[in-house]
Coordinates of C-alpha atoms in Angstrom, one line a residue:
X1 CA 102.3 54.8 51.8
X2 CA 103.1 52.6 48.8
X3 CA 106.5 51.8 50.2
X4 CA 104.8 49.9 53.0
X5 CA 103.1 47.6 50.5
X6 CA 106.6 46.9 49.0
X7 CA 108.0 46.2 52.4
X8 CA 105.4 43.5 53.0
X9 CA 104.8 42.1 49.6
X10 CA 108.0 42.9 47.8
X11 CA 108.8 45.3 44.9
X12 CA 107.3 44.8 41.4
X13 CA 110.2 45.5 39.2
X14 CA 110.2 46.8 35.6
X15 CA 112.8 46.2 32.9
X16 CA 116.3 47.4 33.7
X17 CA 117.2 50.9 32.5
X18 CA 120.9 50.1 32.0
X19 CA 122.3 47.4 29.6
X20 CA 125.0 45.8 31.6
X21 CA 127.0 42.9 30.2
X22 CA 126.4 40.8 33.4
X23 CA 122.7 40.1 33.7
X24 CA 123.2 40.0 37.5
X25 CA 123.8 43.8 37.4
X26 CA 120.7 45.9 36.8
X27 CA 118.9 49.1 37.7
X28 CA 115.1 48.7 37.8
X29 CA 112.1 50.8 38.8
X30 CA 109.5 49.5 41.1
X31 CA 106.1 50.1 39.5
X32 CA 104.4 50.2 43.0
X33 CA 106.5 52.6 45.0
X34 CA 108.4 54.3 42.2
X35 CA 111.8 53.8 43.8
X36 CA 114.7 52.3 41.9
X37 CA 116.6 49.3 42.9
X38 CA 120.2 48.7 41.8
X39 CA 121.5 45.2 42.1
X40 CA 125.0 43.8 41.7
X41 CA 127.3 41.2 43.1
X42 CA 127.5 42.8 46.5
X43 CA 123.7 43.2 47.0
X44 CA 120.8 45.6 46.3
X45 CA 120.6 49.3 47.0
X46 CA 117.4 51.5 46.9
X47 CA 117.7 54.8 45.0
X48 CA 115.5 57.8 44.3
X49 CA 114.7 58.7 40.7
X50 CA 117.3 61.5 40.7
X51 CA 120.0 59.2 42.0
X52 CA 119.1 56.5 39.5
X53 CA 119.1 58.9 36.5
X54 CA 122.5 60.3 37.5
X55 CA 123.9 56.8 37.9
X56 CA 122.4 55.8 34.5
X57 CA 124.0 58.8 32.8
X58 CA 127.4 58.0 34.4
X59 CA 127.1 54.3 33.4
X60 CA 126.3 55.3 29.8
X61 CA 129.2 57.7 29.7
X62 CA 131.6 55.0 30.9
X63 CA 130.2 52.2 28.8
X64 CA 128.9 53.9 25.6
X65 CA 128.5 50.5 23.8
X66 CA 125.6 49.7 26.2
X67 CA 123.4 52.6 24.9
X68 CA 120.7 51.6 22.5
X69 CA 120.8 47.8 23.1

């Protein structure tokens, strides 16, 4: 399983799929295991693709100025 590789070596993260004002807040896909990691001031959460896309859609609805940056 690819997730085991990430558990031992760490995730290899791509560019954030949301454009938050605070650079500490991001939602990135791991190019190894394919899971998404959401990071903020309180920590990091692992999400599935479905969860991440729903969250991205909700974020862009709440913060329309962030789309297209």
